[in-house]
XYZ file of C-alpha atoms in Angstrom:
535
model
C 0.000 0.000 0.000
C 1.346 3.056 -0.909
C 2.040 6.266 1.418
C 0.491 9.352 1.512
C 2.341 12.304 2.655
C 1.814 16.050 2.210
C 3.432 18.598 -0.703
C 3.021 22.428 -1.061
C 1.200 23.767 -4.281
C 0.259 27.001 -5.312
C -3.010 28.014 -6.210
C -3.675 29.388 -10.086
C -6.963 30.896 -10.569
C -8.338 31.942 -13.557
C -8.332 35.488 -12.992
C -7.474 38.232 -13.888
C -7.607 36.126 -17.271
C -4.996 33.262 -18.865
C -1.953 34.517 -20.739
C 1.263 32.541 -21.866
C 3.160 36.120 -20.296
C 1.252 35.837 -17.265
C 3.240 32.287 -16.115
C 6.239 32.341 -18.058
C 7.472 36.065 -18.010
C 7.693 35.229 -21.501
C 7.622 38.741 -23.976
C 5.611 38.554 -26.551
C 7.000 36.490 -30.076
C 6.652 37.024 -33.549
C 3.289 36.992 -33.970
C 2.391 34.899 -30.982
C 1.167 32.124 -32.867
C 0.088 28.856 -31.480
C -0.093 25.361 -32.423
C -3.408 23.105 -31.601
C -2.670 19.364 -32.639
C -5.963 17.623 -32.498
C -6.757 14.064 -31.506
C -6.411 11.018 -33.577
C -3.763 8.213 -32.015
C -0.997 7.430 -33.711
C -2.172 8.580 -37.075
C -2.545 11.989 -35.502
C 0.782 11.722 -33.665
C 2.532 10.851 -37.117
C 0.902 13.596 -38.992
C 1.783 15.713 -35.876
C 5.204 15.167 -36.584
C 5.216 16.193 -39.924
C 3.987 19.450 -39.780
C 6.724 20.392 -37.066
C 9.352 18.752 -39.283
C 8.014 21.318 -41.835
C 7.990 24.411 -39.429
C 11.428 23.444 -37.819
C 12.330 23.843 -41.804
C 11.170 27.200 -42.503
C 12.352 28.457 -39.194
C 9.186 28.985 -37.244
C 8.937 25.779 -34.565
C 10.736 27.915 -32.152
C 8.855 30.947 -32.602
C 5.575 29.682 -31.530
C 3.976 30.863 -28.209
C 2.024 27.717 -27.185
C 1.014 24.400 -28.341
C -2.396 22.793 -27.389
C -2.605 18.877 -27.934
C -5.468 16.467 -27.461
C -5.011 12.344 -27.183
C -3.088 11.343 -30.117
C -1.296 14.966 -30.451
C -0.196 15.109 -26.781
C 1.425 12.064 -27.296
C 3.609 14.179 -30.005
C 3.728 17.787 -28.002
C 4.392 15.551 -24.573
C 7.484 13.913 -25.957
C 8.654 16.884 -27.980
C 8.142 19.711 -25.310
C 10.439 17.259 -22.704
C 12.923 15.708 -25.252
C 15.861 14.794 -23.196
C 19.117 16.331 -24.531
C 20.311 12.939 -25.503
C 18.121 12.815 -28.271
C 18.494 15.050 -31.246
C 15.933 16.958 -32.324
C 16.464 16.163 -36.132
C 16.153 12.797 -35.624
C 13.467 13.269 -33.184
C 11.606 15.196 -36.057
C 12.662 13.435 -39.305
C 14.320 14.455 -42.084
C 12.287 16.518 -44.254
C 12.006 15.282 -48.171
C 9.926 18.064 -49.992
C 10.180 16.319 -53.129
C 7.205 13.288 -52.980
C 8.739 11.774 -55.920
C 11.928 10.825 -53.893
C 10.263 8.738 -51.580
C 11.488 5.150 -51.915
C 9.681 1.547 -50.409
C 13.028 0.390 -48.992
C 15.307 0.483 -45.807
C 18.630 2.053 -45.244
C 19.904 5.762 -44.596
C 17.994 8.681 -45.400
C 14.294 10.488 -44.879
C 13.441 9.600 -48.307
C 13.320 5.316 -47.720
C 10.128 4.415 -45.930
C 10.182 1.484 -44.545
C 13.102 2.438 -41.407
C 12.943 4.593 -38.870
C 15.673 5.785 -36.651
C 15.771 4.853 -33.246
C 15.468 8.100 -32.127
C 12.612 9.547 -34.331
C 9.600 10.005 -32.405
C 7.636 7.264 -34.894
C 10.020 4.262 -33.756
C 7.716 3.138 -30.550
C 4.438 3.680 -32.742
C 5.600 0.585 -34.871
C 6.413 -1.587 -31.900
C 4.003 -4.378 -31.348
C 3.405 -3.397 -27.796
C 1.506 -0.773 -29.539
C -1.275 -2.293 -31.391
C -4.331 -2.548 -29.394
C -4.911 -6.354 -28.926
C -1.001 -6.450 -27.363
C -2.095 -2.929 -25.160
C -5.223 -5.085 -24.308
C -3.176 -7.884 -23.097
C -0.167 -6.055 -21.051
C -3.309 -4.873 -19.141
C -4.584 -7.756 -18.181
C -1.128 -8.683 -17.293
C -0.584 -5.214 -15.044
C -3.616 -6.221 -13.464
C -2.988 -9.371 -12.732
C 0.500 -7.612 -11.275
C -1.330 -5.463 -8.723
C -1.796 -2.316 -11.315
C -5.231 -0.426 -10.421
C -7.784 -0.459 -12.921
C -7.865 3.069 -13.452
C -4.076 3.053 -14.050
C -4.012 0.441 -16.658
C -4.357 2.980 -19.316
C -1.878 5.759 -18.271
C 1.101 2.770 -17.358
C 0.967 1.560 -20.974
C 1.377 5.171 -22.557
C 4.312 5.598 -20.515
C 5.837 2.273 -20.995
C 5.640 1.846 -24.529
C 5.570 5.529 -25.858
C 7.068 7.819 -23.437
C 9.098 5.036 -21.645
C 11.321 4.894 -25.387
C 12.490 8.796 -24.767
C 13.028 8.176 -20.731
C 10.235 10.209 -19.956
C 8.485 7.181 -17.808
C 9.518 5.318 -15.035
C 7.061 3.715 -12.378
C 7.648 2.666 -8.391
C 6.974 -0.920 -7.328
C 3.691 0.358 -6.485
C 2.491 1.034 -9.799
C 2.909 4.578 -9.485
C 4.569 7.852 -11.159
C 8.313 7.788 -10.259
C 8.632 11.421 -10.920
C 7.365 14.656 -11.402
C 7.380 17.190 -14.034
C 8.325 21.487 -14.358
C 8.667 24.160 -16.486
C 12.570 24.019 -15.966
C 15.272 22.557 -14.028
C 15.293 25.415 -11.303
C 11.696 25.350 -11.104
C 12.162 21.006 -10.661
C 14.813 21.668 -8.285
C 13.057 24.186 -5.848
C 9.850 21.826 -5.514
C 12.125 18.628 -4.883
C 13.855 20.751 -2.173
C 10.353 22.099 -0.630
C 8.577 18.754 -0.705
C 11.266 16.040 0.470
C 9.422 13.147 0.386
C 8.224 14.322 -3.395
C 9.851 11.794 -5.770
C 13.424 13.685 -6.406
C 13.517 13.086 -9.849
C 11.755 15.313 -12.197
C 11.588 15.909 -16.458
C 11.969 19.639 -17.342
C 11.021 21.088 -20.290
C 13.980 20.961 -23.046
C 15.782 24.183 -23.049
C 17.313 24.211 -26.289
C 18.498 27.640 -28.143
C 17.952 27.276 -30.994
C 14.535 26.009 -31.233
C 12.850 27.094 -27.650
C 10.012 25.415 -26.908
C 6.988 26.658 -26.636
C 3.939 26.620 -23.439
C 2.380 23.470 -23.103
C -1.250 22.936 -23.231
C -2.289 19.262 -22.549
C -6.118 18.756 -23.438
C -8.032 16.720 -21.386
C -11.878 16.225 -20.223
C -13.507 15.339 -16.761
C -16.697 14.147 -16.020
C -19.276 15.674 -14.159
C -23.225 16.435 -13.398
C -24.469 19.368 -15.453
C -27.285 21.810 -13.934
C -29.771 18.874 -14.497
C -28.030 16.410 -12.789
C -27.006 14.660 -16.127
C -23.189 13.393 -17.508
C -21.621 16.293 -18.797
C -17.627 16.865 -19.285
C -15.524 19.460 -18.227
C -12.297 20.660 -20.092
C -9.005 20.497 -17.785
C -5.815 21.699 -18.745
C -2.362 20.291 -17.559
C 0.353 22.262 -18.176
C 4.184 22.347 -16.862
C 3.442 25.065 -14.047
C -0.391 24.143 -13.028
C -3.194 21.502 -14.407
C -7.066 21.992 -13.558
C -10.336 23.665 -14.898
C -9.665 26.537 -15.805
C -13.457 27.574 -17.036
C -16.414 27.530 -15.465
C -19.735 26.281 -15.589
C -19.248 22.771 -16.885
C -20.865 21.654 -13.782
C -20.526 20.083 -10.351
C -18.929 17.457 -8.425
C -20.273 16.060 -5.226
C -22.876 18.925 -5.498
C -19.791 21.644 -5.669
C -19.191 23.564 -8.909
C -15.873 22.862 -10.667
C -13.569 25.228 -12.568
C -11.839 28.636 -11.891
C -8.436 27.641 -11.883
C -5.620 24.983 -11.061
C -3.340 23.977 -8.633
C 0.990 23.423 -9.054
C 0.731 20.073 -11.874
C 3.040 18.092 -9.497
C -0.048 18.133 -6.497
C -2.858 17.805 -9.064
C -4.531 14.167 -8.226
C -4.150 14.975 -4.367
C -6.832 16.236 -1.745
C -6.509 19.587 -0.191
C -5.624 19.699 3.785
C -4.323 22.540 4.983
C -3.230 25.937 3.988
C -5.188 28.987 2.598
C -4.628 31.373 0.011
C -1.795 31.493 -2.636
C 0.264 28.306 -0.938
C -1.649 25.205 0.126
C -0.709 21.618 1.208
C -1.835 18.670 -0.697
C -2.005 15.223 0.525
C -0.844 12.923 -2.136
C 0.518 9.566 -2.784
C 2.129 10.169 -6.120
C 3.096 13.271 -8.331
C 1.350 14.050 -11.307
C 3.277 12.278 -13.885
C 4.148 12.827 -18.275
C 2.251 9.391 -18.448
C -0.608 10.826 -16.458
C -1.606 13.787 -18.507
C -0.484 11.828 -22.027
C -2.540 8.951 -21.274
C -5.682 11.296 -20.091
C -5.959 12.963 -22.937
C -5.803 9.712 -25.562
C -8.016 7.862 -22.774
C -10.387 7.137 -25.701
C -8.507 3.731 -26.187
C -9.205 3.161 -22.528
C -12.737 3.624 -22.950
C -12.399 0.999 -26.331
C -10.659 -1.751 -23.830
C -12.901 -0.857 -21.145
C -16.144 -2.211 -23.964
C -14.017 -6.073 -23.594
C -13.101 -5.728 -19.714
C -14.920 -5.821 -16.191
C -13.322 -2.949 -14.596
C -13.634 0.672 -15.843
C -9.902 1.779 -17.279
C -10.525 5.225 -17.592
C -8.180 7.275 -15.343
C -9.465 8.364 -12.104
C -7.858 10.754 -9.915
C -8.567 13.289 -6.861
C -10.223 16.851 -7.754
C -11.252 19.729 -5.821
C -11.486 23.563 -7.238
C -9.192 26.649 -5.525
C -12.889 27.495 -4.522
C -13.872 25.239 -2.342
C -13.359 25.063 1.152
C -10.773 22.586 2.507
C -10.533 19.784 3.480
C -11.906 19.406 -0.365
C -11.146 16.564 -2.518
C -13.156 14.374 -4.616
C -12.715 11.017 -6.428
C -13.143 12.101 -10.279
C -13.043 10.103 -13.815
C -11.114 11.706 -16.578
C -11.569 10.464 -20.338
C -10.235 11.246 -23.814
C -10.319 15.137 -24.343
C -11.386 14.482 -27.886
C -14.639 13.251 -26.462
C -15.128 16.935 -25.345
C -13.021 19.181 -28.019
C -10.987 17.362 -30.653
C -8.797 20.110 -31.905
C -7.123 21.882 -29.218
C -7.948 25.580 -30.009
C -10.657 26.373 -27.518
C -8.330 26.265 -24.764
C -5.478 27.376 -26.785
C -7.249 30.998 -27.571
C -8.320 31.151 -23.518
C -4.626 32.352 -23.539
C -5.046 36.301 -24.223
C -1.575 36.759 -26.113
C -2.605 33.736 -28.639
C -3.922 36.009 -31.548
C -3.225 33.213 -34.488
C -3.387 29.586 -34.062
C -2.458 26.720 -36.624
C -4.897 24.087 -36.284
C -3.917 21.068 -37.397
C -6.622 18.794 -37.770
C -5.925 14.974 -38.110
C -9.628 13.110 -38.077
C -11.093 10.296 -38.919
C -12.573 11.483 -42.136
C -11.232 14.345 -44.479
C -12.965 16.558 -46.335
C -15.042 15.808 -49.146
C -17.773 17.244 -51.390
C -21.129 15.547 -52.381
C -22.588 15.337 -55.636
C -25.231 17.903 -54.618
C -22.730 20.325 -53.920
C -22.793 19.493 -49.489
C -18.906 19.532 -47.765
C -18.638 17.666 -44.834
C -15.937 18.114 -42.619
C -14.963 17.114 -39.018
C -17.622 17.615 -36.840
C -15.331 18.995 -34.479
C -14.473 22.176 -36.474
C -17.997 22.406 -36.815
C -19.158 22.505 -33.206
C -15.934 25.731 -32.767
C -18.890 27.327 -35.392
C -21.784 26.269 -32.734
C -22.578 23.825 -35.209
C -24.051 20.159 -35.245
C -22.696 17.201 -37.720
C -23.488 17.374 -40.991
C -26.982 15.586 -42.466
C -28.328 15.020 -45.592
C -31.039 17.956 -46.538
C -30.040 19.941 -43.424
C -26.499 20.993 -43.728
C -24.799 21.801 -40.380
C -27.305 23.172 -38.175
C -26.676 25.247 -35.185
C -26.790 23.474 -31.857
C -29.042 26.793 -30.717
C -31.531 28.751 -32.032
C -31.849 32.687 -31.326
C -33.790 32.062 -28.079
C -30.771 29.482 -26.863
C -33.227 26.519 -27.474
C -31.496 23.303 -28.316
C -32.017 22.569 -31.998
C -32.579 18.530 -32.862
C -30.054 17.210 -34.852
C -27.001 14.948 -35.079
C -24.886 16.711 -33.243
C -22.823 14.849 -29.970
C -24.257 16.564 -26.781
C -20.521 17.710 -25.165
C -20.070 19.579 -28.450
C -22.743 22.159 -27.610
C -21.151 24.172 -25.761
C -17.930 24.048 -27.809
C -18.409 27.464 -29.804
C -15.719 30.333 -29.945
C -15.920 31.782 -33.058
C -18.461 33.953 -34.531
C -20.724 33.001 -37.332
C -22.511 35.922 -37.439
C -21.426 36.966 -40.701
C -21.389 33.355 -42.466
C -17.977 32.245 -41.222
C -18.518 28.733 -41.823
C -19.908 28.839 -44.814
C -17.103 30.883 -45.661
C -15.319 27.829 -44.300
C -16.655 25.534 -46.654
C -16.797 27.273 -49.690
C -12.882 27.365 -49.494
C -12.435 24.058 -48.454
C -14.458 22.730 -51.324
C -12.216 24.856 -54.068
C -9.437 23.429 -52.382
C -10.815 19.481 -52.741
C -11.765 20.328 -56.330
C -8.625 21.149 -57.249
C -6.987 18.555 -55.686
C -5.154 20.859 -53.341
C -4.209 20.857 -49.569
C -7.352 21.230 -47.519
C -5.743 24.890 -45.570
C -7.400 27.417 -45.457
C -6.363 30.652 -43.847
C -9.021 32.658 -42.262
C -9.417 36.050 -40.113
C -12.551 35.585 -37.155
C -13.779 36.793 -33.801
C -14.048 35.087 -30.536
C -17.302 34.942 -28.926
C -17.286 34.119 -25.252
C -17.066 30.653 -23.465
C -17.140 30.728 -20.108
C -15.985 26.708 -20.468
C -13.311 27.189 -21.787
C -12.411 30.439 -20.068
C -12.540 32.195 -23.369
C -13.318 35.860 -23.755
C -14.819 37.121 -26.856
C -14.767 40.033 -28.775
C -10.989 39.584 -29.956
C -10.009 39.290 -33.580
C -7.410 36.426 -34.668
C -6.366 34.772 -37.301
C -6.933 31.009 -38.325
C -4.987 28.603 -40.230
C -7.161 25.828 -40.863
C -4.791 22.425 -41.769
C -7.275 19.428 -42.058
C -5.883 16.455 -43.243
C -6.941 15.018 -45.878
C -6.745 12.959 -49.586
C -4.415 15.061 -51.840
C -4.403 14.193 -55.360
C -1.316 17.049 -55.736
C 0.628 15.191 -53.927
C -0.323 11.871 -54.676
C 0.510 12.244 -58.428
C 4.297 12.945 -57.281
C 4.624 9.890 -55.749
C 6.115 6.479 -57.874
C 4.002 4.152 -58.666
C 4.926 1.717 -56.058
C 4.558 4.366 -53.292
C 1.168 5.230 -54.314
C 0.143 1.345 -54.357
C 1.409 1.360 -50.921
C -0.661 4.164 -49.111
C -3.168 2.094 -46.873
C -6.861 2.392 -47.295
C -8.450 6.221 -46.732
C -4.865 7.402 -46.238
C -4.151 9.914 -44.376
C -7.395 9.348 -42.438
C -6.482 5.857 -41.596
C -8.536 4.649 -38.279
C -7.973 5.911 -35.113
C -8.156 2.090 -33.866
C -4.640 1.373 -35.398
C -2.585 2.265 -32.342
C 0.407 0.469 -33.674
C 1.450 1.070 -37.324
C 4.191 0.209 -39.533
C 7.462 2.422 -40.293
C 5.858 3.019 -43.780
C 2.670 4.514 -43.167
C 4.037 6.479 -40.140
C 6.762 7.951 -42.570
C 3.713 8.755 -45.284
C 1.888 10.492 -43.048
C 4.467 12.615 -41.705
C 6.033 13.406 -45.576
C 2.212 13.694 -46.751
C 1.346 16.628 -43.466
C 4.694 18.498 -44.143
C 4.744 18.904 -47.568
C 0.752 20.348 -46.813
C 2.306 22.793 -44.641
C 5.059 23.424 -46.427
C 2.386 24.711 -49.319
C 1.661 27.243 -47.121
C 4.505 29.071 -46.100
C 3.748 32.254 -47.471
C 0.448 32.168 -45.102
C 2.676 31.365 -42.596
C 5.474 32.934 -43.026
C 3.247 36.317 -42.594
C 1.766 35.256 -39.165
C 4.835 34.923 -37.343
C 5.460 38.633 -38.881
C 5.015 40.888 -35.844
């Protein structure tokens, strides 16, 4: 049985408003232009990994201000944000072959052979076997059978066989997080040395100089009873200085309304016992580990295991909100953020100094247009619009009408409240109109667009500002399909890129397509880019 003992964590609330400056002292950068890597496992994680390959290439992956992941895409940001220094980052990243008709089906040196990839390339534990779902499934029943909670099941495998690879996982004989995580190696330092029976050893975010990495925003989603008492989720942030709800009115827990800030990450998952104000004392029997806030916000394959097995594998942890009164502390269930918001940019633009935001967006489906004319898109994008899923006859329709009455339709119930753009003046038509020119033509689906934010008090989001979009959804590209050989093409697996989400574990080849196929789409649009990170 493990022991509980008591750290000191500061209290972050949500006022006077989120900003990247506000934690980090950090001035403002070119542009201060964010990243939001949506969900999508390890076909999202691969894709992920192409476009930084292509903005490390045109000089702009140290320039941006934040990144915001979700499941598949934290697994990427996770790994990248706290590389250790014995990797390198080029091989980390890949090498970047802008030239699709260089791409060979063999092995040996070189970005442009497929079929190999480097130890230390970020891809090489996606093709292990311990990846693919039926061998997750059973390590575990095998952890179980070992003593491993239920509700840990999940979390241990992403940090054995993903972040485990880049020595960003370690676990005690009781199952639990070995160490904790900071925003640097003085900040690690000064909690190990405030908190000594805190696990000593800690992961600090990569300082590197020449590309500096940027705030990390770790999606994930919490359950919780809305005003009528029914399931509802809440969206939780975990970042390297503090992890909780940062929004409000998602609803309650244990009758007591959740949100308005976090507590210090390495506390978060402990009850709160003594202490008021700014500094309070946690009682805890583990940190808050990398594998923790990875695996809660790709839970999604937890909830797919949990379909074949007795016990719910969905992480659970301790909650309680800065406004509560101690002792406060609640058991809570976390699951997949992607089951709330897919893409990462509704808490990326709750950060005030985040004016432009490339969203990359790596679904299950693409984009396509029907014969009558009808362009369905991820439903996700949609729902940042206020809008339902597509259907035959109706279009998108909004989840609201002008007297906030919910509208019937198709769309998923913790999408409703998911809106932070306008579309008062036709925004996502305006969407879709460009996204279809871009299909017909066989083009990248990115589109570059200017909007406003409306406000979400979820996702502690303040309207009114104006920022700029750059909309990367990944889809079929004829362009750069016809580049390819022959061979290469007869090689892309079904619905490529938007292979399913089910295939945890893939092979070096189609990781290696899907990261060539996302950067040379971004790499198309450097001239869009190339002006946002322009003060």
């Amino acid at each position: 049985m493990p022991r509980s003992y008591t750290v000191k964590a500061r209290v972050v609330p949500t006022e006077p408003g989120l900003s990247v400056a506000r934690f980090t002292g950090l001035a403002p950068r070119r542009g201060n232009v964010g990243l939001a890597l949506s969900g999508g496992g390890s076909r999202s994680a691969s894709a992920c990994m192409g476009v930084c390959r292509a903005l490390s290439a045109m000089g702009h992956l140290g320039s941006l201000r934040a990144i915001s992941s979700v499941s598949g895409g934290s697994w990427f940001a996770v790994a990248y944000t706290y590389l250790p220094e014995r990797f390198a980052l080029d091989t980390f990243l890949g090498g970047l072959v802008d030239d699709p008709s260089a791409l060979r089906l063999c092995s040996g040196p070189g970005p442009e052979q497929l079929l190999d990839l480097d130890a230390g390339n970020f891809g090489a534990p996606l093709t292990k076997a311990a990846m693919d779902l039926a061998h997750i499934l059973g390590d575990a029943v095998s952890d179980r059978l070992s003593g491993v909670p239920p509700h840990r099941l999940w979390t241990r495998q992403v940090g054995e066989d993903l972040l485990a690879h880049f020595d960003l996982a370690s676990f005690t004989d009781e199952h639990l997080p070995a160490e904790f995580f900071a925003a640097d190696a003085a900040m690690g330092e000064r909690i190990a040395a405030e908190n000594p029976k805190l696990p000593q050893r800690f992961h600090a975010v990569r300082r590197d100089p020449e590309t500096r990495r940027a705030f990390l925003i770790v999606n994930g989603a919490m359950c919780v009873d809305d005003e009528r008492g029914d399931k509802s989720l809440a969206p939780v942030q975990f970042t390297p200085l503090f992890s909780g709800v940062m929004g409000r009115g998602a609803g309650s827990l244990s009758g007591r309304p959740v949100g308005g800030g976090g507590i210090s990450s390495h506390a978060f998952g402990g009850e709160w016992v003594l202490g008021e104000g700014e500094t309070i004392e946690v009682l805890q029997v583990n940190p808050l580990g990398l594998s923790d806030i990875a695996g809660i916000s790709s839970a999604a394959h937890a909830d797919s295991l949990m379909e074949r097995s007795i016990e719910a594998l969905s992480p659970q942890l301790i909650y309680f909100s800065p406004s509560w009164k101690r002792p406060a502390g609640t058991a809570a269930r976390f699951v997949d953020a992607g089951s709330l918001e897919n893409t990462g940019v509704a808490n990326l633009f709750a950060y005030e100094d985040i004016d432009k935001v490339i969203a990359v967006v790596n679904g299950p489906i693409g984009v396509t247009v029907r014969d009558d004319g009808g362009v369905v898109l991820d439903r996700q994008v949609a729902a940042l619009f206020g809008r339902q899923t597509f259907e035959a006859g109706r279009g998108y329709p909004p989840f609201f009408d002008s007297r906030g009455e919910r509208v019937p339709g198709e769309g998923v119930h913790d999408y409703a409240d998911n809106q932070v753009f306008s579309d008062a003046k036709g925004e996502f038509h305006q969407l879709l109109r460009a996204m279809s020119k871009r299909v017909k033509d066989g083009a990248p689906t990115a589109v570059h667009q200017r909007l406003e934010l409306v406000d979400n008090q979820r996702f502690a989001v303040r309207g009114g500002r104006q920022v700029e979009v750059l909309w990367i959804i990944q889809s079929e590209t004829p362009q750069w399909e016809a580049k390819l050989q022959p061979a290469v093409r007869a090689a892309l697996p079904p619905k490529f890129p938007n292979i399913t989400t089910a295939r945890t574990g893939l092979p070096a080849r189609d990781v290696s397509l899907l990261a060539h196929h996302s950067s040379w789409v971004t790499m198309r649009q450097r001239a869009v880019l190339d002006a946002m990170f322009e003060d």
